[in-house]
Every structure is written in C-alpha cells, then in structure tokens.
Amino acid sequence: MIFSDYFGYAFTHIKNKKARVFLTVLGVALSVMAMVSIISITEGFGEAIQLALNAQFSTDTLVVVDPLGQTVLTLKDVDLLKSRLPSTNYKRVTPVLIFSAEVSRVGKAESVITLVAGASTNEIRYVWPILYVAEEGVLPQGDLNPDEVILGNSLAKRLNVHAGDMIRIRSEVKDLQGKVITTITRDLKVIGILKLSGMNLVGVDVDSSVIMNFDTSRMMVNPPDLRDKISLILVQFNSPKFALELQSEIQDNIYGGKVRAVAFAAYARAVENVVMLFNSLLLSLIIISVVIAGVGVMNTMLTSVRERVKEIGTNRALGAKSSEILTLFLVEAFIIAVLGMILGTILGFISVFVIDKSNLLQSAINLGGVIYIKASPKIVLQNLIIWNLIVLFATLAFSYIPARRASKVEPIIALRYE
Amino acid sequence: MIKEVVKLENVDKIYKLGEVEVQALNNVNLTIREGEFVSILGPSGSGKTTMLNLIGALDKPTKGEVYINGVSLKKLNDKQLADLRLRTIGFIFQAFYLVPWLNALQNVMIPMMLLGKPPSYRKQRAMELLKVVGLEKRAYHKPTELSGGEQQRVAIARALANEPALLLADEPTGNLDSKTGAMIVDLLEKINKEKNVTMIIVTHNLEVAERTRRIIRLRDGKIIADEVKAI
Ligand SMILES: Nc1ncnc2c1ncn2[C@@H]1O[C@H](COP(=O)(O)OP(=O)(O)OP(=O)(O)O)[C@@H](O)[C@H]1O
Ligand SMILES: [Mg+2]
C-alpha cells in the first residue's frame, strides 16, 4: 500500500461516518481546549508570580510592623535595630510612614482618598528597584525634596496629573487614641509618575499611592509630641538567608513578641509553595484531559473495529497484510486526533480570550489582599505544541489497542457469519 | 504439461470445539490445472467452504499439504500468504462482502490499492472491470443502492482487479434468484474462457455445477466423485 492511500482510505471512511467522527473529534477538542486554557492560565500566573517574587517580595528584605498597636514604632526603633543587628549582615534599615490623605490636583475640585507613603527614596529604590521606574518625569537619585512627590500611575491618570503639576494633599493629625487634632493641607510638586506595576507592597497599592519626603510626611500626620512615629521599618539584608534567619531574632528577642518581623522571602516561599501546588494540580488536570482525549478515541475505535469486522476480514481475504490494517486504523486515529487538536486549540484560544477579558484570573489570585497579583493568561506557542504532541502521542498509544485488535481479525472467522 | 495451479495432498482439517472434534476434511487429494472450470458440489456441512478456504490460503490444514502454483503454503509466513492472496487469488463470497461505505468503483479499486498501484491506473482499470461486468453506469453507487446481482458483479470485478490466476467463489449464486444466478455463472464462464483464469465454484446447486466442465462431489469431508465432462 502506498503511504498516501492509508490517508485516502481513512479519510473516505471518516467522510462517511461524519456524525460519529464529529463527536469523537469534539471529545478530543474539548480536552485540548481545557488543556490550552489551563496551560495559558498557568503560564500567565507563573509569569505574574515571578514578577511578584522579583519585586513585591524583595526576598532579601524584611518588614517590621506593629499590627496590634502594642508598641508605637518610632525612629528610635530604627537606631535600635541598627545597633542590635550585626552590621555586616544588613544593607539598610529605613523607616516608612504610611497614612491616608485626601489628594487633588491644585485648582480642581475632584479629590481622592488614598494612601501616602513617606519614605527615603534613596533607600526604598534599592529595596524595590524594578518598581522605581518613571513613566513620566524624573525620579530622584537621592531623596525627594520636602515639597516634591512621586505619584502612582493610576492615581495620576485618575486626577489627570502630569509631571510638573502641583497636587494638594490634606491630612489629619491624630493623637494616639485616633482623635483628630488638626488637619494640614499642603501643595506639592509632582516630579515623577511611576510605571504601572499592579503591585501591592506592605498594604499599599503602588499604582494609586503617593510617595513623599519622609520628613514632610511626619509633619503632615504626626502630632507634635509624637513626631518620630513611623508605620514600619524595612530592613534589607545582604541575602534572603539573613532575612529569614533574623525574623525571629527581631520579633522575639529584640521586641519580645510585641512586633512582627516578616521576611518577604517567607511570603515568597509560601507563594512558591502555593504556586507549586497550583501547578501540579493543573498539571494533573492537563494529564486527565490528555487521557480523556485518548480514551475517547480508543472507545470510538473499539466500537468501530467491532462494526468493521466484515470489512477487515474481507480486506484480509483480498490480500491486506495485518500490518496494513494496523496502520490504517492508526492513521484514522491520527486524523481524528489532529482534527481534534486543531478545533480544540481554536476553542482554547477563544476561552483564553474570554478568561482574559472577564478578569476571572485576577480575582482568583487576589489572596485575601495580602498577595495581590494582576495576571492574564498567556499563550506560549512552544508549550502548546509540546502538549499537543503529547495529546497526539497519547491518542495514538490508546488507539494502538483497537488498531491491534483490528489487525488480528481472522478472515475466516470474520466472514463466517452473515 | 499444463501447470498445476492447485494441489491438495492428503489434506485433513479438524476443527476442535473444546472436547468435540469435527473432521471437516478427511484425506483429500486433488489437483486442478491452469484454465480449469471446476465446481465443488456437496450438501451442507460436507466441507466445501473449508476446502476453499484452504485453497485460498485463508486457513491451514491440520494434516497434509496445499500447493498453489507448486509452492507449499506451509513454507509461507503470514505476510507471504497475504501477498499470495493479493496477487494470485481472487475471492467471490456468497454474501458479496462489499465495503458498505465505499461506492462500486472504490470497492473494485481496493485490491489494486493494496498492491500499491497508482490512483489514476486504479480508477481506469476499475472502470474497465465494471464495464466487463456491465456496471459502468453504477460506478458511483454504494452497495446499498445496488441489487444483489449487481453487488455480486461488483464483487467479481473486484476479484479480477489484480488479474488473479485463480478465482475462488463460495456459493456466488447462493443469495440470488436462479435467473440472476445463471447470469453470474455466465459471467464467470466468460472470464474463464477469455482470460484462462482457473475457476473453482463451491455450490450445493446441481444446476450451477452442471455448467462447469468438472464436478467434484464432497460428502462428510471426502471426495466421493470427480467427473470431467467430455466436450
Ligand atoms: N470454524 C469452525 N469450527 C468448528 N467447526 C467448523 C468450523 N468451520 C466449519 N466447521 C464444521 O466443519 C464442517 C464443514 O463445514 P463447511 O463450512 O466447510 O461446510 P460447507 O460444505 O461449506 O457447508 P455449507 O453448504 O452449509 O456452507 C461442518 O460440520 C461445520 O460445522
Ligand atoms: Mg459453505
């Protein structure tokens, strides 16, 4: 038999059994569609996580916070940490003051309540270098001047503010009991606007935040008797290892459990574990899809072989070799698999598009606000090709059973009964 | 000397069904020469199909030797047996056994496809063969759209596709009325005469058998008579 005749014969049979073949092809296609979506989600998610691990979780850094308000963190704590931590281990210890304030563009009525972070840009830009990138204006190499701010991307868009514009920030000064003592309003110059990051760092959505000079922030939110109050301290070490090791040293030994010291590496590990679990779950889903596709084709073919016993027997009597019968059935399975793969990939692209547009994925991985990642499914052609080849291989492997059964049909037995 | 196309030597065929043994053929000796037109006649269960299957290389004897064109089938493996069926033997079945989802033309082309002939040749020759059996107008009809006699003629065209030296027909008229049956026998006779194809027809119909020059009678797996009519 000529090679192309296997295809010709199989195609003719497929054409004459359209309804059944369509169902089988659809079965393969649905599996492939699921596979394509899952792979694209995993891929997009993985990429977002990777970005997060690089930026959000600057793994060499830990943050000291006082979640329960048992201790008021102040600049003295910065000095305390500097004196207690081995100086060869850390790169920097820097305070951050976070508060909410009303922000508007000078001369415009529209205002937004958002979070403002007072910090030394000369320090935090080394903690999150990937995020310290300007879309507009220039970000300072050193510290911000007292009357300058940097704006998150979404906030700038929302207020229609550009680099060089003035913004007005109104904040409330509260005492330790939370009673408002006075409000302060200041006009500040926007010198830079950050690129969109999708990141949430230590509870601050970077894209809608304001970064200001640390000392200015103290004046805007701390009462006169508590000028040194801060929200958190960032400690950047020489390696993630130190960050992990010194977590409990700070939390338990230095502070006796009154603060929390959390290494971003610990988050990163937790997230990595979740991602690994997630990936292996998805991998098993993919494998199940592949098996379903293969079993579907096998099942149809088993029925087909049973139905075609007379045809097989006749062809064997006419001189077909058993290897030719085997090949014929494998070729038919191949065609069905390829049709299913093509249809399934198209359906998969459509479903990826729908998932992307509906933002399903983003809400799916906004884990309790702690870890917030914007991810979109991502089609990686190479992976799709590899997995489609696996589907093809699996389908052929499963089809080998019915194909072999077909090749073993004995003509005299097949033709005995009418 | 005329070539011995078929030779059976002391052939036994015993079917085992668990404990029960059925002796379908019992020490059969037979020689059929090139160009002969032979019928095998016998009652149901006498072993006619069994004998034809052995000659057609579809089955193996329990004892004895089957020679086709002087070659012992014992010496051939599965692949070689398939090749022998493909190139040397043509089969016609009582139930026609056309592939239901292929049209007449495509059915006739199958043996040529198996032989690896190019598509253009196959189509042309299949058309010629359909003309020989008088069905060129039905080339694109599926078997379900053809009458029994027409289906059998398609099957004859298919059996002739690779110009076999030996044509085996197992009750080719068994599923047809006597008039159509007679027409099929006419056709086989014509092929035998014109192409010098050795032809063996299995039948339990005396009328059909009497159309052939040589009648081999079987009973209980034994040849009980072997007559050649004088011309
Ligand atoms: N595969 C088989 N297994 C067991 N017994 C068989 C088998 N094939 C045939 N037989 C038996 O062998 C004997 C001869 O059968 P065979 O089919 O050759 O008869 P036949 O002459 O062709 O009959 P018919 O005219 O009914 O077709 C019968 O008794 C039959 O039951
Ligand atoms: Mg019979």
PDB file of N, CA, C and O in Angstrom, chain B residues 97-152:
ATOM      1  N   TYR B  97     -19.834  -9.245   0.442  1.00  0.00           N
ATOM      2  CA  TYR B  97     -18.846  -8.558   1.270  1.00  0.00           C
ATOM      3  C   TYR B  97     -18.194  -7.376   0.587  1.00  0.00           C
ATOM      4  O   TYR B  97     -16.975  -7.247   0.538  1.00  0.00           O
ATOM      5  N   LEU B  98     -19.032  -6.497   0.071  1.00  0.00           N
ATOM      6  CA  LEU B  98     -18.506  -5.220  -0.400  1.00  0.00           C
ATOM      7  C   LEU B  98     -18.378  -4.297   0.814  1.00  0.00           C
ATOM      8  O   LEU B  98     -19.106  -4.462   1.793  1.00  0.00           O
ATOM      9  N   VAL B  99     -17.446  -3.356   0.744  1.00  0.00           N
ATOM     10  CA  VAL B  99     -17.324  -2.392   1.839  1.00  0.00           C
ATOM     11  C   VAL B  99     -18.489  -1.407   1.711  1.00  0.00           C
ATOM     12  O   VAL B  99     -18.604  -0.714   0.698  1.00  0.00           O
ATOM     13  N   PRO B 100     -19.364  -1.379   2.730  1.00  0.00           N
ATOM     14  CA  PRO B 100     -20.634  -0.662   2.569  1.00  0.00           C
ATOM     15  C   PRO B 100     -20.495   0.846   2.354  1.00  0.00           C
ATOM     16  O   PRO B 100     -21.341   1.458   1.735  1.00  0.00           O
ATOM     17  N   TRP B 101     -19.427   1.426   2.881  1.00  0.00           N
ATOM     18  CA  TRP B 101     -19.315   2.894   2.774  1.00  0.00           C
ATOM     19  C   TRP B 101     -18.488   3.333   1.565  1.00  0.00           C
ATOM     20  O   TRP B 101     -18.221   4.519   1.389  1.00  0.00           O
ATOM     21  N   LEU B 102     -18.106   2.362   0.744  1.00  0.00           N
ATOM     22  CA  LEU B 102     -17.399   2.726  -0.494  1.00  0.00           C
ATOM     23  C   LEU B 102     -18.328   2.467  -1.672  1.00  0.00           C
ATOM     24  O   LEU B 102     -19.137   1.537  -1.627  1.00  0.00           O
ATOM     25  N   ASN B 103     -18.203   3.262  -2.722  1.00  0.00           N
ATOM     26  CA  ASN B 103     -19.024   3.002  -3.903  1.00  0.00           C
ATOM     27  C   ASN B 103     -18.424   1.857  -4.724  1.00  0.00           C
ATOM     28  O   ASN B 103     -17.351   1.329  -4.380  1.00  0.00           O
ATOM     29  N   ALA B 104     -19.123   1.462  -5.773  1.00  0.00           N
ATOM     30  CA  ALA B 104     -18.708   0.298  -6.569  1.00  0.00           C
ATOM     31  C   ALA B 104     -17.273   0.465  -7.072  1.00  0.00           C
ATOM     32  O   ALA B 104     -16.442  -0.438  -6.939  1.00  0.00           O
ATOM     33  N   LEU B 105     -17.001   1.630  -7.612  1.00  0.00           N
ATOM     34  CA  LEU B 105     -15.671   1.885  -8.169  1.00  0.00           C
ATOM     35  C   LEU B 105     -14.592   1.741  -7.095  1.00  0.00           C
ATOM     36  O   LEU B 105     -13.572   1.075  -7.292  1.00  0.00           O
ATOM     37  N   GLN B 106     -14.852   2.347  -5.947  1.00  0.00           N
ATOM     38  CA  GLN B 106     -13.862   2.302  -4.861  1.00  0.00           C
ATOM     39  C   GLN B 106     -13.665   0.877  -4.359  1.00  0.00           C
ATOM     40  O   GLN B 106     -12.547   0.469  -4.028  1.00  0.00           O
ATOM     41  N   ASN B 107     -14.761   0.102  -4.308  1.00  0.00           N
ATOM     42  CA  ASN B 107     -14.640  -1.291  -3.904  1.00  0.00           C
ATOM     43  C   ASN B 107     -13.742  -2.076  -4.854  1.00  0.00           C
ATOM     44  O   ASN B 107     -12.902  -2.857  -4.428  1.00  0.00           O
ATOM     45  N   VAL B 108     -13.936  -1.839  -6.141  1.00  0.00           N
ATOM     46  CA  VAL B 108     -13.139  -2.572  -7.132  1.00  0.00           C
ATOM     47  C   VAL B 108     -11.663  -2.163  -7.037  1.00  0.00           C
ATOM     48  O   VAL B 108     -10.761  -2.955  -7.316  1.00  0.00           O
ATOM     49  N   MET B 109     -11.426  -0.935  -6.601  1.00  0.00           N
ATOM     50  CA  MET B 109     -10.047  -0.451  -6.539  1.00  0.00           C
ATOM     51  C   MET B 109      -9.243  -0.998  -5.354  1.00  0.00           C
ATOM     52  O   MET B 109      -8.031  -0.928  -5.342  1.00  0.00           O
ATOM     53  N   ILE B 110      -9.952  -1.552  -4.339  1.00  0.00           N
ATOM     54  CA  ILE B 110      -9.246  -1.963  -3.114  1.00  0.00           C
ATOM     55  C   ILE B 110      -8.050  -2.892  -3.365  1.00  0.00           C
ATOM     56  O   ILE B 110      -6.944  -2.614  -2.913  1.00  0.00           O
ATOM     57  N   PRO B 111      -8.230  -3.998  -4.123  1.00  0.00           N
ATOM     58  CA  PRO B 111      -7.066  -4.883  -4.305  1.00  0.00           C
ATOM     59  C   PRO B 111      -5.890  -4.176  -4.988  1.00  0.00           C
ATOM     60  O   PRO B 111      -4.733  -4.443  -4.670  1.00  0.00           O
ATOM     61  N   MET B 112      -6.196  -3.247  -5.889  1.00  0.00           N
ATOM     62  CA  MET B 112      -5.119  -2.525  -6.576  1.00  0.00           C
ATOM     63  C   MET B 112      -4.447  -1.552  -5.627  1.00  0.00           C
ATOM     64  O   MET B 112      -3.236  -1.340  -5.685  1.00  0.00           O
ATOM     65  N   MET B 113      -5.244  -0.968  -4.724  1.00  0.00           N
ATOM     66  CA  MET B 113      -4.670  -0.089  -3.704  1.00  0.00           C
ATOM     67  C   MET B 113      -3.733  -0.894  -2.802  1.00  0.00           C
ATOM     68  O   MET B 113      -2.622  -0.471  -2.501  1.00  0.00           O
ATOM     69  N   LEU B 114      -4.202  -2.094  -2.434  1.00  0.00           N
ATOM     70  CA  LEU B 114      -3.369  -2.934  -1.567  1.00  0.00           C
ATOM     71  C   LEU B 114      -2.066  -3.314  -2.261  1.00  0.00           C
ATOM     72  O   LEU B 114      -1.029  -3.485  -1.630  1.00  0.00           O
ATOM     73  N   LEU B 115      -2.141  -3.414  -3.593  1.00  0.00           N
ATOM     74  CA  LEU B 115      -0.952  -3.784  -4.353  1.00  0.00           C
ATOM     75  C   LEU B 115      -0.034  -2.590  -4.599  1.00  0.00           C
ATOM     76  O   LEU B 115       1.089  -2.740  -5.064  1.00  0.00           O
ATOM     77  N   GLY B 116      -0.526  -1.374  -4.267  1.00  0.00           N
ATOM     78  CA  GLY B 116       0.314  -0.189  -4.414  1.00  0.00           C
ATOM     79  C   GLY B 116       0.280   0.418  -5.800  1.00  0.00           C
ATOM     80  O   GLY B 116       1.191   1.150  -6.189  1.00  0.00           O
ATOM     81  N   LYS B 117      -0.791   0.138  -6.547  1.00  0.00           N
ATOM     82  CA  LYS B 117      -0.926   0.748  -7.882  1.00  0.00           C
ATOM     83  C   LYS B 117      -1.314   2.219  -7.735  1.00  0.00           C
ATOM     84  O   LYS B 117      -2.046   2.566  -6.810  1.00  0.00           O
ATOM     85  N   PRO B 118      -0.840   3.046  -8.643  1.00  0.00           N
ATOM     86  CA  PRO B 118      -1.168   4.472  -8.539  1.00  0.00           C
ATOM     87  C   PRO B 118      -2.655   4.735  -8.786  1.00  0.00           C
ATOM     88  O   PRO B 118      -3.294   4.002  -9.550  1.00  0.00           O
ATOM     89  N   PRO B 119      -3.206   5.767  -8.147  1.00  0.00           N
ATOM     90  CA  PRO B 119      -4.642   6.052  -8.212  1.00  0.00           C
ATOM     91  C   PRO B 119      -5.194   6.174  -9.637  1.00  0.00           C
ATOM     92  O   PRO B 119      -6.288   5.683  -9.915  1.00  0.00           O
ATOM     93  N   SER B 120      -4.467   6.794 -10.528  1.00  0.00           N
ATOM     94  CA  SER B 120      -5.008   7.002 -11.879  1.00  0.00           C
ATOM     95  C   SER B 120      -5.203   5.657 -12.589  1.00  0.00           C
ATOM     96  O   SER B 120      -6.231   5.401 -13.212  1.00  0.00           O
ATOM     97  N   TYR B 121      -4.214   4.783 -12.429  1.00  0.00           N
ATOM     98  CA  TYR B 121      -4.309   3.437 -13.012  1.00  0.00           C
ATOM     99  C   TYR B 121      -5.498   2.685 -12.424  1.00  0.00           C
ATOM    100  O   TYR B 121      -6.278   2.053 -13.143  1.00  0.00           O
ATOM    101  N   ARG B 122      -5.611   2.792 -11.090  1.00  0.00           N
ATOM    102  CA  ARG B 122      -6.682   2.060 -10.399  1.00  0.00           C
ATOM    103  C   ARG B 122      -8.043   2.445 -10.929  1.00  0.00           C
ATOM    104  O   ARG B 122      -8.894   1.603 -11.191  1.00  0.00           O
ATOM    105  N   LYS B 123      -8.236   3.727 -11.080  1.00  0.00           N
ATOM    106  CA  LYS B 123      -9.541   4.217 -11.477  1.00  0.00           C
ATOM    107  C   LYS B 123      -9.882   3.739 -12.890  1.00  0.00           C
ATOM    108  O   LYS B 123     -10.993   3.253 -13.158  1.00  0.00           O
ATOM    109  N   GLN B 124      -8.889   3.844 -13.754  1.00  0.00           N
ATOM    110  CA  GLN B 124      -9.106   3.463 -15.141  1.00  0.00           C
ATOM    111  C   GLN B 124      -9.437   1.977 -15.241  1.00  0.00           C
ATOM    112  O   GLN B 124     -10.409   1.572 -15.879  1.00  0.00           O
ATOM    113  N   ARG B 125      -8.631   1.167 -14.544  1.00  0.00           N
ATOM    114  CA  ARG B 125      -8.843  -0.272 -14.624  1.00  0.00           C
ATOM    115  C   ARG B 125     -10.153  -0.677 -13.951  1.00  0.00           C
ATOM    116  O   ARG B 125     -10.868  -1.549 -14.468  1.00  0.00           O
ATOM    117  N   ALA B 126     -10.464  -0.041 -12.833  1.00  0.00           N
ATOM    118  CA  ALA B 126     -11.715  -0.369 -12.148  1.00  0.00           C
ATOM    119  C   ALA B 126     -12.910  -0.078 -13.056  1.00  0.00           C
ATOM    120  O   ALA B 126     -13.870  -0.853 -13.108  1.00  0.00           O
ATOM    121  N   MET B 127     -12.824   1.028 -13.791  1.00  0.00           N
ATOM    122  CA  MET B 127     -13.890   1.362 -14.740  1.00  0.00           C
ATOM    123  C   MET B 127     -14.018   0.292 -15.819  1.00  0.00           C
ATOM    124  O   MET B 127     -15.124  -0.149 -16.153  1.00  0.00           O
ATOM    125  N   GLU B 128     -12.864  -0.135 -16.340  1.00  0.00           N
ATOM    126  CA  GLU B 128     -12.869  -1.195 -17.358  1.00  0.00           C
ATOM    127  C   GLU B 128     -13.524  -2.456 -16.811  1.00  0.00           C
ATOM    128  O   GLU B 128     -14.340  -3.099 -17.481  1.00  0.00           O
ATOM    129  N   LEU B 129     -13.152  -2.807 -15.567  1.00  0.00           N
ATOM    130  CA  LEU B 129     -13.699  -4.026 -14.973  1.00  0.00           C
ATOM    131  C   LEU B 129     -15.207  -3.903 -14.768  1.00  0.00           C
ATOM    132  O   LEU B 129     -15.950  -4.860 -14.984  1.00  0.00           O
ATOM    133  N   LEU B 130     -15.637  -2.721 -14.353  1.00  0.00           N
ATOM    134  CA  LEU B 130     -17.079  -2.531 -14.184  1.00  0.00           C
ATOM    135  C   LEU B 130     -17.783  -2.657 -15.534  1.00  0.00           C
ATOM    136  O   LEU B 130     -18.913  -3.128 -15.622  1.00  0.00           O
ATOM    137  N   LYS B 131     -17.102  -2.245 -16.580  1.00  0.00           N
ATOM    138  CA  LYS B 131     -17.657  -2.400 -17.926  1.00  0.00           C
ATOM    139  C   LYS B 131     -17.786  -3.886 -18.262  1.00  0.00           C
ATOM    140  O   LYS B 131     -18.813  -4.327 -18.781  1.00  0.00           O
ATOM    141  N   VAL B 132     -16.749  -4.643 -17.921  1.00  0.00           N
ATOM    142  CA  VAL B 132     -16.776  -6.093 -18.160  1.00  0.00           C
ATOM    143  C   VAL B 132     -17.993  -6.730 -17.503  1.00  0.00           C
ATOM    144  O   VAL B 132     -18.654  -7.582 -18.083  1.00  0.00           O
ATOM    145  N   VAL B 133     -18.311  -6.316 -16.259  1.00  0.00           N
ATOM    146  CA  VAL B 133     -19.461  -6.909 -15.575  1.00  0.00           C
ATOM    147  C   VAL B 133     -20.745  -6.123 -15.846  1.00  0.00           C
ATOM    148  O   VAL B 133     -21.782  -6.369 -15.225  1.00  0.00           O
ATOM    149  N   GLY B 134     -20.672  -5.142 -16.747  1.00  0.00           N
ATOM    150  CA  GLY B 134     -21.861  -4.414 -17.176  1.00  0.00           C
ATOM    151  C   GLY B 134     -22.395  -3.416 -16.164  1.00  0.00           C
ATOM    152  O   GLY B 134     -23.587  -3.165 -16.080  1.00  0.00           O
ATOM    153  N   LEU B 135     -21.501  -2.825 -15.370  1.00  0.00           N
ATOM    154  CA  LEU B 135     -21.974  -1.922 -14.319  1.00  0.00           C
ATOM    155  C   LEU B 135     -21.331  -0.545 -14.375  1.00  0.00           C
ATOM    156  O   LEU B 135     -21.304   0.166 -13.380  1.00  0.00           O
ATOM    157  N   GLU B 136     -20.807  -0.177 -15.559  1.00  0.00           N
ATOM    158  CA  GLU B 136     -20.091   1.101 -15.606  1.00  0.00           C
ATOM    159  C   GLU B 136     -20.998   2.271 -15.217  1.00  0.00           C
ATOM    160  O   GLU B 136     -20.550   3.269 -14.680  1.00  0.00           O
ATOM    161  N   LYS B 137     -22.316   2.092 -15.435  1.00  0.00           N
ATOM    162  CA  LYS B 137     -23.238   3.187 -15.083  1.00  0.00           C
ATOM    163  C   LYS B 137     -23.491   3.266 -13.575  1.00  0.00           C
ATOM    164  O   LYS B 137     -24.044   4.231 -13.079  1.00  0.00           O
ATOM    165  N   ARG B 138     -23.103   2.224 -12.862  1.00  0.00           N
ATOM    166  CA  ARG B 138     -23.374   2.179 -11.412  1.00  0.00           C
ATOM    167  C   ARG B 138     -22.115   2.434 -10.585  1.00  0.00           C
ATOM    168  O   ARG B 138     -22.102   2.197  -9.380  1.00  0.00           O
ATOM    169  N   ALA B 139     -21.081   2.930 -11.255  1.00  0.00           N
ATOM    170  CA  ALA B 139     -19.764   3.051 -10.613  1.00  0.00           C
ATOM    171  C   ALA B 139     -19.808   3.840  -9.312  1.00  0.00           C
ATOM    172  O   ALA B 139     -19.103   3.523  -8.364  1.00  0.00           O
ATOM    173  N   TYR B 140     -20.640   4.869  -9.268  1.00  0.00           N
ATOM    174  CA  TYR B 140     -20.629   5.743  -8.087  1.00  0.00           C
ATOM    175  C   TYR B 140     -21.749   5.441  -7.103  1.00  0.00           C
ATOM    176  O   TYR B 140     -22.094   6.247  -6.264  1.00  0.00           O
ATOM    177  N   HIS B 141     -22.315   4.235  -7.225  1.00  0.00           N
ATOM    178  CA  HIS B 141     -23.355   3.838  -6.287  1.00  0.00           C
ATOM    179  C   HIS B 141     -22.773   3.024  -5.146  1.00  0.00           C
ATOM    180  O   HIS B 141     -21.877   2.215  -5.339  1.00  0.00           O
ATOM    181  N   LYS B 142     -23.321   3.230  -3.984  1.00  0.00           N
ATOM    182  CA  LYS B 142     -22.929   2.429  -2.820  1.00  0.00           C
ATOM    183  C   LYS B 142     -23.627   1.072  -2.913  1.00  0.00           C
ATOM    184  O   LYS B 142     -24.687   0.963  -3.549  1.00  0.00           O
ATOM    185  N   PRO B 143     -23.080   0.032  -2.259  1.00  0.00           N
ATOM    186  CA  PRO B 143     -23.683  -1.299  -2.318  1.00  0.00           C
ATOM    187  C   PRO B 143     -25.165  -1.302  -1.959  1.00  0.00           C
ATOM    188  O   PRO B 143     -25.937  -2.035  -2.575  1.00  0.00           O
ATOM    189  N   THR B 144     -25.562  -0.480  -0.980  1.00  0.00           N
ATOM    190  CA  THR B 144     -26.978  -0.477  -0.576  1.00  0.00           C
ATOM    191  C   THR B 144     -27.884   0.003  -1.697  1.00  0.00           C
ATOM    192  O   THR B 144     -29.094  -0.229  -1.657  1.00  0.00           O
ATOM    193  N   GLU B 145     -27.314   0.690  -2.675  1.00  0.00           N
ATOM    194  CA  GLU B 145     -28.123   1.185  -3.782  1.00  0.00           C
ATOM    195  C   GLU B 145     -28.125   0.207  -4.962  1.00  0.00           C
ATOM    196  O   GLU B 145     -28.626   0.527  -6.025  1.00  0.00           O
ATOM    197  N   LEU B 146     -27.494  -0.971  -4.766  1.00  0.00           N
ATOM    198  CA  LEU B 146     -27.407  -1.952  -5.850  1.00  0.00           C
ATOM    199  C   LEU B 146     -28.198  -3.202  -5.487  1.00  0.00           C
ATOM    200  O   LEU B 146     -28.354  -3.537  -4.309  1.00  0.00           O
ATOM    201  N   SER B 147     -28.681  -3.907  -6.521  1.00  0.00           N
ATOM    202  CA  SER B 147     -29.377  -5.177  -6.281  1.00  0.00           C
ATOM    203  C   SER B 147     -28.345  -6.247  -5.944  1.00  0.00           C
ATOM    204  O   SER B 147     -27.144  -6.047  -6.120  1.00  0.00           O
ATOM    205  N   GLY B 148     -28.849  -7.401  -5.456  1.00  0.00           N
ATOM    206  CA  GLY B 148     -27.948  -8.483  -5.107  1.00  0.00           C
ATOM    207  C   GLY B 148     -27.053  -8.898  -6.263  1.00  0.00           C
ATOM    208  O   GLY B 148     -25.845  -9.058  -6.106  1.00  0.00           O
ATOM    209  N   GLY B 149     -27.672  -9.072  -7.442  1.00  0.00           N
ATOM    210  CA  GLY B 149     -26.897  -9.490  -8.610  1.00  0.00           C
ATOM    211  C   GLY B 149     -25.853  -8.450  -8.982  1.00  0.00           C
ATOM    212  O   GLY B 149     -24.719  -8.794  -9.341  1.00  0.00           O
ATOM    213  N   GLU B 150     -26.237  -7.188  -8.846  1.00  0.00           N
ATOM    214  CA  GLU B 150     -25.276  -6.122  -9.161  1.00  0.00           C
ATOM    215  C   GLU B 150     -24.120  -6.109  -8.163  1.00  0.00           C
ATOM    216  O   GLU B 150     -22.961  -5.938  -8.537  1.00  0.00           O
ATOM    217  N   GLN B 151     -24.469  -6.318  -6.897  1.00  0.00           N
ATOM    218  CA  GLN B 151     -23.412  -6.361  -5.884  1.00  0.00           C
ATOM    219  C   GLN B 151     -22.438  -7.493  -6.170  1.00  0.00           C
ATOM    220  O   GLN B 151     -21.225  -7.341  -6.061  1.00  0.00           O
ATOM    221  N   GLN B 152     -23.006  -8.646  -6.574  1.00  0.00           N
ATOM    222  CA  GLN B 152     -22.112  -9.774  -6.837  1.00  0.00           C
ATOM    223  C   GLN B 152     -21.233  -9.491  -8.051  1.00  0.00           C
ATOM    224  O   GLN B 152     -20.077  -9.910  -8.094  1.00  0.00           O
TER     225      GLN B 152
END
